Tab-separated table of C-alpha atoms in Angstrom:
chain	number	residue	atom	x	y	z
X	156	UNK	CA	112.860	164.429	-150.858
X	157	UNK	CA	111.168	161.648	-152.479
X	158	UNK	CA	107.813	161.269	-151.795
X	159	UNK	CA	105.950	158.302	-152.288
X	160	UNK	CA	101.991	159.310	-152.716
X	161	UNK	CA	100.319	157.614	-154.861
X	162	UNK	CA	96.696	158.864	-154.802
X	163	UNK	CA	97.460	162.336	-155.260
X	164	UNK	CA	100.005	164.967	-157.093
X	165	UNK	CA	103.008	165.961	-154.543
X	166	UNK	CA	104.443	169.158	-155.693
X	167	UNK	CA	107.672	170.477	-154.032
X	168	UNK	CA	108.419	173.914	-154.742
X	169	UNK	CA	111.423	175.642	-154.246
X	170	UNK	CA	113.476	178.747	-155.215
X	171	UNK	CA	117.179	176.848	-154.779
X	172	UNK	CA	117.878	173.417	-155.255
X	173	UNK	CA	116.529	170.724	-153.031
X	174	UNK	CA	118.202	167.605	-152.187
X	175	UNK	CA	117.252	164.583	-153.488
X	176	UNK	CA	118.222	161.058	-152.224
X	177	UNK	CA	120.404	158.459	-154.489
X	178	UNK	CA	118.398	155.782	-156.380
X	179	UNK	CA	119.220	152.501	-154.430
X	180	UNK	CA	120.841	149.472	-156.374
X	181	UNK	CA	117.124	148.374	-157.449
X	182	UNK	CA	115.902	151.480	-158.365
X	183	UNK	CA	115.870	153.795	-161.283
X	184	UNK	CA	115.009	157.281	-161.177
X	185	UNK	CA	113.542	159.633	-164.160
X	186	UNK	CA	113.457	163.322	-164.242
X	187	UNK	CA	111.498	165.051	-167.282
X	188	UNK	CA	110.824	168.541	-168.115
X	189	UNK	CA	108.230	169.546	-170.796
X	190	UNK	CA	109.700	172.832	-172.592
X	191	UNK	CA	106.405	174.479	-173.138
X	192	UNK	CA	105.891	174.443	-169.220
X	193	UNK	CA	109.062	176.722	-169.354
X	194	UNK	CA	108.246	179.800	-170.127
X	195	UNK	CA	109.979	182.522	-167.939
X	196	UNK	CA	113.226	184.069	-169.878
X	197	UNK	CA	114.619	184.724	-166.494
X	198	UNK	CA	114.402	181.268	-165.568
X	199	UNK	CA	115.978	180.184	-168.775
X	200	UNK	CA	118.548	182.907	-167.922
X	201	UNK	CA	119.098	181.060	-164.699
X	202	UNK	CA	119.575	177.968	-166.610
X	203	UNK	CA	122.254	179.557	-169.124
X	204	UNK	CA	124.270	180.497	-165.609
X	205	UNK	CA	124.570	176.942	-164.971
X	206	UNK	CA	126.553	176.249	-168.422
X	207	UNK	CA	130.444	176.781	-169.202
X	208	UNK	CA	131.233	178.363	-172.088
X	209	UNK	CA	131.626	175.235	-174.404
X	210	UNK	CA	128.206	174.240	-173.412
X	211	UNK	CA	126.585	177.488	-173.983
X	212	UNK	CA	128.248	177.671	-177.539
X	213	UNK	CA	126.877	174.296	-178.592
X	214	UNK	CA	123.351	175.394	-177.422
X	215	UNK	CA	123.469	178.576	-179.381
X	216	UNK	CA	125.177	176.401	-182.378
X	217	UNK	CA	121.602	174.484	-182.474
X	218	UNK	CA	119.621	176.544	-185.340
X	219	UNK	CA	116.530	177.824	-184.304
X	220	UNK	CA	114.844	178.605	-180.940
X	221	UNK	CA	112.909	176.121	-180.124
X	222	UNK	CA	116.268	173.788	-180.527
X	223	UNK	CA	118.116	175.984	-178.602
X	224	UNK	CA	115.827	175.887	-175.767
X	225	UNK	CA	115.618	171.896	-175.975
X	226	UNK	CA	119.451	171.820	-175.814
X	227	UNK	CA	119.324	174.501	-172.533
X	228	UNK	CA	117.093	172.363	-170.961
X	229	UNK	CA	118.778	168.927	-171.158
X	230	UNK	CA	121.693	170.505	-169.788
X	231	UNK	CA	120.039	172.594	-166.959
X	232	UNK	CA	118.199	168.751	-166.250
X	233	UNK	CA	121.257	166.728	-166.218
X	234	UNK	CA	123.388	169.639	-164.451
X	235	UNK	CA	121.052	170.585	-161.397
X	236	UNK	CA	119.518	166.817	-161.129
X	237	UNK	CA	122.888	165.722	-160.411
X	238	UNK	CA	123.963	168.480	-158.191
X	239	UNK	CA	120.902	167.753	-156.125
X	240	UNK	CA	121.967	164.297	-155.902
X	241	UNK	CA	125.019	165.206	-153.899
X	242	UNK	CA	125.359	165.084	-150.289
X	243	UNK	CA	127.334	168.321	-150.362
X	244	UNK	CA	126.896	171.200	-151.922
X	245	UNK	CA	127.566	170.915	-155.486
X	246	UNK	CA	126.633	173.798	-157.698
X	247	UNK	CA	125.199	172.510	-161.103
X	248	UNK	CA	127.999	174.810	-162.761
X	249	UNK	CA	131.197	173.187	-160.806
X	250	UNK	CA	130.030	169.944	-162.511
X	251	UNK	CA	132.613	168.741	-165.208
X	252	UNK	CA	131.433	166.388	-167.720
X	253	UNK	CA	133.413	163.962	-170.210
X	254	UNK	CA	133.417	161.349	-172.646
X	255	UNK	CA	133.949	157.747	-171.792
X	256	UNK	CA	136.555	155.727	-174.135
X	257	UNK	CA	133.359	155.001	-176.465
X	258	UNK	CA	131.820	158.363	-176.540
X	259	UNK	CA	129.254	158.230	-173.583
X	260	UNK	CA	129.143	160.965	-171.742
X	261	UNK	CA	130.082	160.914	-167.690
X	262	UNK	CA	130.644	162.918	-164.596
X	263	UNK	CA	134.376	163.449	-164.111
X	264	UNK	CA	134.081	163.361	-160.745
X	265	UNK	CA	137.643	163.712	-160.058
X	266	UNK	CA	137.396	167.342	-160.252
X	267	UNK	CA	135.167	167.705	-157.615
X	268	UNK	CA	136.759	168.319	-153.952
X	269	UNK	CA	135.390	165.938	-151.001
X	270	UNK	CA	132.897	163.855	-153.397
X	271	UNK	CA	132.985	159.983	-153.024
X	272	UNK	CA	130.523	159.406	-155.704
X	273	UNK	CA	128.232	155.999	-155.298
X	274	UNK	CA	128.800	155.576	-158.910
X	275	UNK	CA	125.937	157.460	-160.541
X	276	UNK	CA	125.138	157.173	-163.798
X	277	UNK	CA	122.845	159.352	-166.499
X	278	UNK	CA	121.700	159.289	-169.572
X	279	UNK	CA	119.785	161.856	-171.508
X	280	UNK	CA	117.087	161.763	-174.569
X	281	UNK	CA	115.199	164.738	-175.769
X	282	UNK	CA	112.400	165.469	-178.534
X	283	UNK	CA	111.124	168.737	-179.478
X	284	UNK	CA	108.539	168.406	-176.467
X	285	UNK	CA	110.242	166.506	-173.675
X	286	UNK	CA	113.395	166.248	-172.362
X	287	UNK	CA	114.445	163.478	-170.080
X	288	UNK	CA	116.899	162.356	-167.660
X	289	UNK	CA	117.511	158.597	-166.066
X	290	UNK	CA	119.461	157.940	-162.926
X	291	UNK	CA	121.032	154.785	-161.608
X	292	UNK	CA	123.629	154.115	-159.487
X	293	UNK	CA	125.947	150.931	-159.670
X	294	UNK	CA	125.092	150.051	-163.095
X	295	UNK	CA	124.895	152.118	-166.476
X	296	UNK	CA	121.863	153.069	-167.682
X	297	UNK	CA	120.241	154.251	-171.641
X	298	UNK	CA	116.947	156.044	-172.226
X	299	UNK	CA	115.470	157.015	-175.057
X	300	UNK	CA	112.335	158.868	-175.693
X	301	UNK	CA	110.208	159.253	-179.016
X	302	UNK	CA	107.186	161.089	-179.549
X	303	UNK	CA	104.044	158.829	-179.694
X	304	UNK	CA	102.452	160.648	-183.176
X	305	UNK	CA	106.191	160.563	-185.001
X	306	UNK	CA	105.363	159.556	-188.310
X	307	UNK	CA	107.830	157.558	-190.480
X	308	UNK	CA	108.359	158.909	-193.898
X	309	UNK	CA	109.720	155.614	-195.041
X	310	UNK	CA	107.979	152.174	-195.235
X	311	UNK	CA	108.318	150.652	-191.909
X	312	UNK	CA	109.088	147.261	-193.526
X	313	UNK	CA	111.799	148.470	-195.765
X	314	UNK	CA	113.000	150.220	-192.437
X	315	UNK	CA	113.085	147.449	-190.380
X	316	UNK	CA	114.296	144.655	-192.867
X	317	UNK	CA	117.456	147.101	-193.380
X	318	UNK	CA	117.971	147.921	-189.372
X	319	UNK	CA	116.261	145.418	-187.415
X	320	UNK	CA	117.075	141.474	-186.437
X	321	UNK	CA	115.350	138.673	-188.559
X	322	UNK	CA	113.046	137.723	-185.658
X	323	UNK	CA	111.703	141.627	-185.140
X	324	UNK	CA	111.191	142.039	-188.777
X	325	UNK	CA	108.799	139.116	-188.695
X	326	UNK	CA	107.108	140.271	-185.819
X	327	UNK	CA	106.676	143.930	-187.306
X	328	UNK	CA	105.525	142.185	-190.913
X	329	UNK	CA	102.895	140.312	-189.033
X	330	UNK	CA	100.768	143.373	-187.950
X	331	UNK	CA	98.530	143.880	-190.280
X	332	UNK	CA	97.361	147.262	-189.172
X	333	UNK	CA	99.237	149.924	-190.283
X	334	UNK	CA	99.147	152.569	-187.387
X	335	UNK	CA	99.900	149.576	-184.805
X	336	UNK	CA	102.870	148.418	-187.071
X	337	UNK	CA	103.833	152.038	-186.768
X	338	UNK	CA	103.292	152.052	-182.950
X	339	UNK	CA	105.217	148.643	-182.362
X	340	UNK	CA	108.319	150.312	-184.327
X	341	UNK	CA	108.409	153.254	-182.313
X	342	UNK	CA	108.548	151.217	-179.321
X	343	UNK	CA	111.299	148.759	-180.703
X	344	UNK	CA	113.181	151.580	-182.019
X	345	UNK	CA	113.684	153.374	-178.629
X	346	UNK	CA	113.847	149.851	-176.904
X	347	UNK	CA	117.005	149.430	-179.257
X	348	UNK	CA	118.531	152.677	-178.799
X	349	UNK	CA	117.987	152.773	-174.818
X	350	UNK	CA	119.993	149.326	-175.054
X	351	UNK	CA	122.923	150.661	-177.452
X	352	UNK	CA	123.293	153.934	-174.981
X	353	UNK	CA	123.126	151.824	-172.132
X	354	UNK	CA	125.983	149.658	-173.530
X	355	UNK	CA	127.654	153.385	-174.029
X	356	UNK	CA	128.888	152.775	-177.673
X	357	UNK	CA	126.203	154.719	-179.733
X	358	UNK	CA	124.294	154.040	-182.618
X	359	UNK	CA	127.440	153.112	-184.768
X	360	UNK	CA	129.015	151.049	-182.291
X	361	UNK	CA	126.289	148.619	-181.785
X	362	UNK	CA	124.368	148.098	-185.049
X	363	UNK	CA	120.737	147.583	-184.351
X	364	UNK	CA	121.077	144.188	-186.622
X	365	UNK	CA	123.353	142.171	-184.267
X	366	UNK	CA	120.849	142.060	-181.499
X	367	UNK	CA	117.065	141.174	-180.961
X	368	UNK	CA	114.946	142.710	-177.961
X	369	UNK	CA	111.430	140.831	-177.727
X	370	UNK	CA	108.766	140.858	-174.655
X	371	UNK	CA	109.071	137.403	-173.028
X	372	UNK	CA	104.941	137.001	-172.427
X	373	UNK	CA	104.560	138.657	-175.809
X	374	UNK	CA	101.299	137.813	-177.752
X	375	UNK	CA	101.934	137.882	-181.849
X	376	UNK	CA	101.057	141.391	-181.594
X	377	UNK	CA	104.288	142.629	-179.951
X	378	UNK	CA	104.399	144.771	-176.906
X	379	UNK	CA	100.872	146.214	-175.994
X	380	UNK	CA	99.385	148.793	-173.815
X	381	UNK	CA	96.640	146.619	-172.027
X	382	UNK	CA	94.517	146.902	-169.418
X	383	UNK	CA	95.544	143.402	-168.361
X	384	UNK	CA	98.055	142.502	-165.972
X	385	UNK	CA	99.879	140.189	-168.024
X	386	UNK	CA	101.631	142.644	-170.233
X	387	UNK	CA	102.679	144.178	-167.257
X	388	UNK	CA	104.319	141.071	-165.569
X	389	UNK	CA	106.030	140.274	-169.229
X	390	UNK	CA	109.877	140.840	-169.143
X	391	UNK	CA	111.553	142.482	-171.894
X	392	UNK	CA	115.204	140.746	-172.810
X	393	UNK	CA	117.682	141.296	-175.471
X	394	UNK	CA	119.600	138.327	-176.943
X	395	UNK	CA	123.002	139.266	-178.773
X	396	UNK	CA	122.977	137.593	-182.458
X	397	UNK	CA	126.803	138.352	-182.591
X	398	UNK	CA	128.711	137.291	-179.610
X	399	UNK	CA	127.172	134.925	-177.002
X	400	UNK	CA	129.424	135.908	-174.387
X	401	UNK	CA	127.707	139.336	-174.402
X	402	UNK	CA	125.817	138.718	-171.229
X	403	UNK	CA	122.929	140.503	-172.471
X	404	UNK	CA	121.126	138.659	-169.600
X	405	UNK	CA	122.104	141.184	-167.455
X	406	UNK	CA	119.913	143.822	-168.855
X	407	UNK	CA	116.576	144.998	-168.112
X	408	UNK	CA	114.063	147.030	-170.079
X	409	UNK	CA	110.962	149.144	-169.046
X	410	UNK	CA	108.687	150.501	-171.993
X	411	UNK	CA	106.297	153.435	-170.650
X	412	UNK	CA	103.951	155.632	-171.781
X	413	UNK	CA	105.153	159.287	-170.575
X	414	UNK	CA	103.474	162.460	-170.038
X	415	UNK	CA	100.294	161.136	-172.452
X	416	UNK	CA	102.579	161.921	-175.493
X	417	UNK	CA	105.705	159.925	-175.402
X	418	UNK	CA	107.324	156.269	-175.190
X	419	UNK	CA	110.334	156.318	-172.979
X	420	UNK	CA	112.767	153.105	-173.007
X	421	UNK	CA	115.040	152.799	-170.028
X	422	UNK	CA	117.768	150.021	-170.044
X	423	UNK	CA	119.968	149.386	-167.081
X	424	UNK	CA	121.156	146.199	-165.312
X	425	UNK	CA	119.308	147.196	-161.939
X	426	UNK	CA	116.772	144.286	-161.195
X	427	UNK	CA	114.339	144.359	-160.428
X	428	UNK	CA	113.700	147.794	-162.073
X	429	UNK	CA	111.515	149.756	-159.619
X	430	UNK	CA	111.147	153.062	-161.745
X	431	UNK	CA	110.392	156.337	-159.746
X	432	UNK	CA	109.267	159.469	-162.155
X	433	UNK	CA	109.149	162.768	-161.740
X	434	UNK	CA	108.142	165.703	-163.722
X	435	UNK	CA	110.100	168.819	-163.096
X	436	UNK	CA	110.959	172.397	-163.834
X	437	UNK	CA	114.362	172.675	-161.996
X	438	UNK	CA	114.770	175.444	-159.340
X	439	UNK	CA	110.905	175.681	-159.473
X	440	UNK	CA	109.092	172.457	-158.640
X	441	UNK	CA	108.749	168.725	-158.503
X	442	UNK	CA	105.864	166.319	-159.285
X	443	UNK	CA	106.310	162.877	-158.599
X	444	UNK	CA	104.080	161.471	-161.180
X	445	UNK	CA	104.550	157.441	-160.629
X	446	UNK	CA	101.127	155.564	-160.320
X	447	UNK	CA	99.417	158.461	-162.332
X	448	UNK	CA	98.340	158.971	-165.821
X	449	UNK	CA	101.494	160.019	-166.724
X	450	UNK	CA	103.333	157.041	-166.348
X	451	UNK	CA	101.884	154.018	-167.899
X	452	UNK	CA	103.876	150.980	-168.121
X	453	UNK	CA	103.599	149.142	-171.186
X	454	UNK	CA	106.055	146.509	-170.131
X	455	UNK	CA	109.154	144.964	-168.226
X	456	UNK	CA	108.105	146.794	-165.198
X	457	UNK	CA	107.287	145.332	-161.777
F	247	UNK	CA	135.560	171.270	-211.236
F	248	UNK	CA	138.939	171.002	-212.768
F	249	UNK	CA	138.843	174.667	-213.995
F	250	UNK	CA	139.496	175.233	-209.704
F	251	UNK	CA	142.622	173.022	-210.087
F	252	UNK	CA	144.554	175.790	-212.129
F	253	UNK	CA	147.746	176.125	-209.619
F	254	UNK	CA	148.337	179.482	-210.426
F	255	UNK	CA	145.308	180.633	-209.072
F	256	UNK	CA	145.306	181.824	-205.521
F	257	UNK	CA	142.366	181.673	-203.473
F	258	UNK	CA	143.723	183.386	-200.156
F	259	UNK	CA	143.030	187.165	-201.201
F	260	UNK	CA	139.898	186.004	-202.238
F	261	UNK	CA	139.121	183.999	-199.004
F	262	UNK	CA	139.936	186.599	-196.481
F	263	UNK	CA	137.227	188.747	-197.816
F	264	UNK	CA	134.558	186.015	-197.599
F	265	UNK	CA	132.725	184.789	-194.438
F	266	UNK	CA	133.840	181.334	-195.148
F	267	UNK	CA	131.880	180.080	-191.652
F	268	UNK	CA	128.320	181.470	-192.614
F	269	UNK	CA	128.171	180.315	-196.365
F	270	UNK	CA	128.334	182.279	-199.289
F	271	UNK	CA	124.665	182.492	-200.092
F	272	UNK	CA	124.738	186.594	-200.407
F	273	UNK	CA	128.043	186.831	-201.511
F	274	UNK	CA	128.420	188.478	-204.860
F	275	UNK	CA	132.145	187.973	-205.429
F	276	UNK	CA	133.598	186.537	-208.816
F	277	UNK	CA	136.765	184.313	-209.607
F	278	UNK	CA	138.589	185.557	-212.424
F	279	UNK	CA	140.959	183.367	-214.189
F	280	UNK	CA	143.036	184.342	-217.001
F	281	UNK	CA	140.304	186.994	-217.849
F	282	UNK	CA	137.408	184.470	-217.625
F	283	UNK	CA	135.359	185.144	-215.186
F	284	UNK	CA	133.419	182.382	-213.208
F	285	UNK	CA	129.845	182.560	-211.076
F	286	UNK	CA	130.337	182.992	-207.334
F	287	UNK	CA	127.794	180.226	-206.746
F	288	UNK	CA	130.599	177.924	-207.737
F	289	UNK	CA	132.335	179.118	-204.816
F	290	UNK	CA	129.376	177.480	-202.149
F	291	UNK	CA	131.295	174.153	-201.960
F	292	UNK	CA	134.509	175.783	-201.169
F	293	UNK	CA	134.157	175.607	-197.530
F	294	UNK	CA	136.966	175.441	-194.683
F	295	UNK	CA	138.085	171.885	-196.100
F	296	UNK	CA	139.707	172.708	-199.154
F	297	UNK	CA	139.530	169.616	-201.027
F	298	UNK	CA	138.420	171.243	-204.405
F	299	UNK	CA	138.949	168.190	-206.535
F	300	UNK	CA	136.266	166.259	-204.828
F	301	UNK	CA	133.619	168.998	-203.350
F	302	UNK	CA	130.413	168.354	-204.505
F	303	UNK	CA	128.348	170.204	-207.141
F	304	UNK	CA	126.400	172.965	-205.914
F	305	UNK	CA	123.039	171.264	-207.242
F	306	UNK	CA	124.026	168.343	-205.242
F	307	UNK	CA	124.320	170.169	-202.036
F	308	UNK	CA	121.370	172.169	-202.818
F	309	UNK	CA	119.364	168.927	-203.088
F	310	UNK	CA	120.801	167.624	-199.838
F	311	UNK	CA	119.464	170.261	-198.071
F	312	UNK	CA	115.622	170.073	-199.546
F	313	UNK	CA	115.719	166.630	-198.136
F	314	UNK	CA	116.963	167.814	-194.918
F	315	UNK	CA	114.687	170.423	-194.567
F	316	UNK	CA	111.470	167.994	-195.467
F	317	UNK	CA	113.002	165.319	-192.807
F	318	UNK	CA	113.385	167.628	-190.328
F	319	UNK	CA	110.571	170.251	-190.870
F	320	UNK	CA	112.922	173.118	-190.523
F	321	UNK	CA	111.488	176.545	-190.231
F	322	UNK	CA	111.901	178.487	-193.679
F	323	UNK	CA	113.326	181.553	-191.948
F	324	UNK	CA	116.528	178.802	-190.713
F	325	UNK	CA	119.384	178.846	-193.272
F	326	UNK	CA	120.690	175.637	-194.007
F	327	UNK	CA	123.740	175.211	-196.488
F	328	UNK	CA	126.753	172.566	-196.854
F	329	UNK	CA	128.038	173.357	-193.194
F	330	UNK	CA	125.101	172.483	-191.640
F	331	UNK	CA	125.830	170.287	-188.882
F	332	UNK	CA	122.846	167.468	-188.707
F	333	UNK	CA	123.173	167.428	-185.148
F	334	UNK	CA	122.738	171.493	-184.981
F	335	UNK	CA	119.401	170.849	-186.896
F	336	UNK	CA	118.024	168.935	-184.540
F	337	UNK	CA	118.378	165.656	-186.054
F	338	UNK	CA	118.383	162.325	-184.137
F	339	UNK	CA	119.406	158.830	-185.227
F	340	UNK	CA	116.300	158.179	-186.550
F	341	UNK	CA	116.163	161.165	-188.746
F	342	UNK	CA	119.636	160.777	-190.083
F	343	UNK	CA	118.559	157.530	-191.050
F	344	UNK	CA	115.395	158.748	-192.865
F	345	UNK	CA	117.550	161.390	-194.382
F	346	UNK	CA	120.058	158.734	-195.809
F	347	UNK	CA	117.203	156.547	-197.062
F	348	UNK	CA	115.918	159.532	-198.776
F	349	UNK	CA	119.130	160.192	-200.232
F	350	UNK	CA	119.115	156.965	-201.543
F	351	UNK	CA	115.999	157.343	-203.259
F	352	UNK	CA	116.617	160.430	-204.746
F	353	UNK	CA	120.293	159.497	-206.553
F	354	UNK	CA	119.592	156.023	-206.757
F	355	UNK	CA	122.313	154.916	-204.722
F	356	UNK	CA	123.139	152.646	-201.848
F	357	UNK	CA	125.010	153.812	-199.008
F	358	UNK	CA	126.755	151.565	-196.504
F	359	UNK	CA	126.249	152.107	-192.893
F	360	UNK	CA	129.883	152.737	-192.141
F	361	UNK	CA	129.616	155.483	-194.252
F	362	UNK	CA	126.274	156.567	-193.015
F	363	UNK	CA	127.671	157.115	-189.769
F	364	UNK	CA	130.668	159.670	-190.765
F	365	UNK	CA	128.028	162.088	-192.317
F	366	UNK	CA	128.169	164.923	-190.313
F	367	UNK	CA	127.181	167.814	-192.284
F	368	UNK	CA	125.311	168.512	-195.500
F	369	UNK	CA	128.572	168.730	-197.467
F	370	UNK	CA	129.610	165.305	-196.249
F	371	UNK	CA	126.377	163.968	-197.454
F	372	UNK	CA	126.791	165.365	-200.694
F	373	UNK	CA	130.541	164.502	-201.218
F	374	UNK	CA	129.562	160.819	-200.411
F	375	UNK	CA	126.502	160.781	-202.814
F	376	UNK	CA	128.839	162.272	-205.491
F	377	UNK	CA	131.182	159.710	-204.620
F	378	UNK	CA	128.659	157.227	-205.114
F	379	UNK	CA	127.007	158.361	-208.188
F	380	UNK	CA	130.535	158.329	-209.968
F	381	UNK	CA	131.243	155.028	-208.765
F	382	UNK	CA	128.270	153.454	-210.093
F	383	UNK	CA	128.630	155.400	-213.426
F	384	UNK	CA	132.159	153.544	-213.987
F	385	UNK	CA	130.652	150.275	-212.689
């Protein structure tokens, strides 16, 4: 039920799980939930029913109601979204997940009868105020989201010197305005997180210092949100500082301002990266938001 | 904590009456060795991993809890103790890094990335800190 309405909001309401079409090789899908929009206890309990015992326990092990709700929404979003992509009827509860050799979560397809997966890949990220799930086929995906207003308690330059590559440190230290420097730091952090999550090795498996992410058509100030088309035509690329055989040229990035409140970085090998974004409340509604104010390209997108 | 290594004491009868999973904040149990009694708060650091000789001082654990509380803006009604897992408290990778940097500043130590990655609970952090402080002191 993908709809391409650029001018108007498009809602689909359903009380069950409406099927959705898989992204093609060149597409990336991004689904997000805003926890504040999910208030019904009844709905949250329905989501809980989708989780196996181990996931329920993990949700309840989170310390605090808001954290528990966020964890629940993350699992519900992943399970319902993946279930909807199946051509046959698969219940969200029946999906099994496992970790790959590096610890990255993936769907365990063997547990589902009659399913021939088109190599569906997914990755989740969430903050207190937004839960997101990216989906691709054929190639792995990594996403990371961060609140735009997130304050860093330590000095950006000490952070950067410790964790970022030399080029990235230089770029950040050339920014004189502390607020812009903070923003650029957050954007860079999400891009680097998205990359290591796409690789599937996690923060410890791919130390941030071992690669540089930069915008190819960037000005000295970094990746700016700008009205001019030049920033939208810029490519965001990654270079490995360790191993030149890392084929880093295959990876592509997109950086968005999402829902007015977050930076979202998406990394995959799909190129060109055509993004489709939905705001959703599982079991209730989808809203296709690409082309609206909820999705503003900051760089790397077609 | 040399007093705890007196092998003739058996913790077992005591531990069965303690709820080790929840922490011992409200416990009023006291340990008696050879007629000398020790205050119960010293038992806070005895968690599931019974490595008494390496367990961090309660003051260190408390300091770590304080730093974690601040970084993660934890609600006052949420308990944070040695057993608390950073992930369960809502820490993402950026938080964990900020917590490590905060601990370095507080204790005047330097934490290597490989060690930082092994920290999963408050207790882990406290143990690592004391290890590093000790190494620094003997250097």
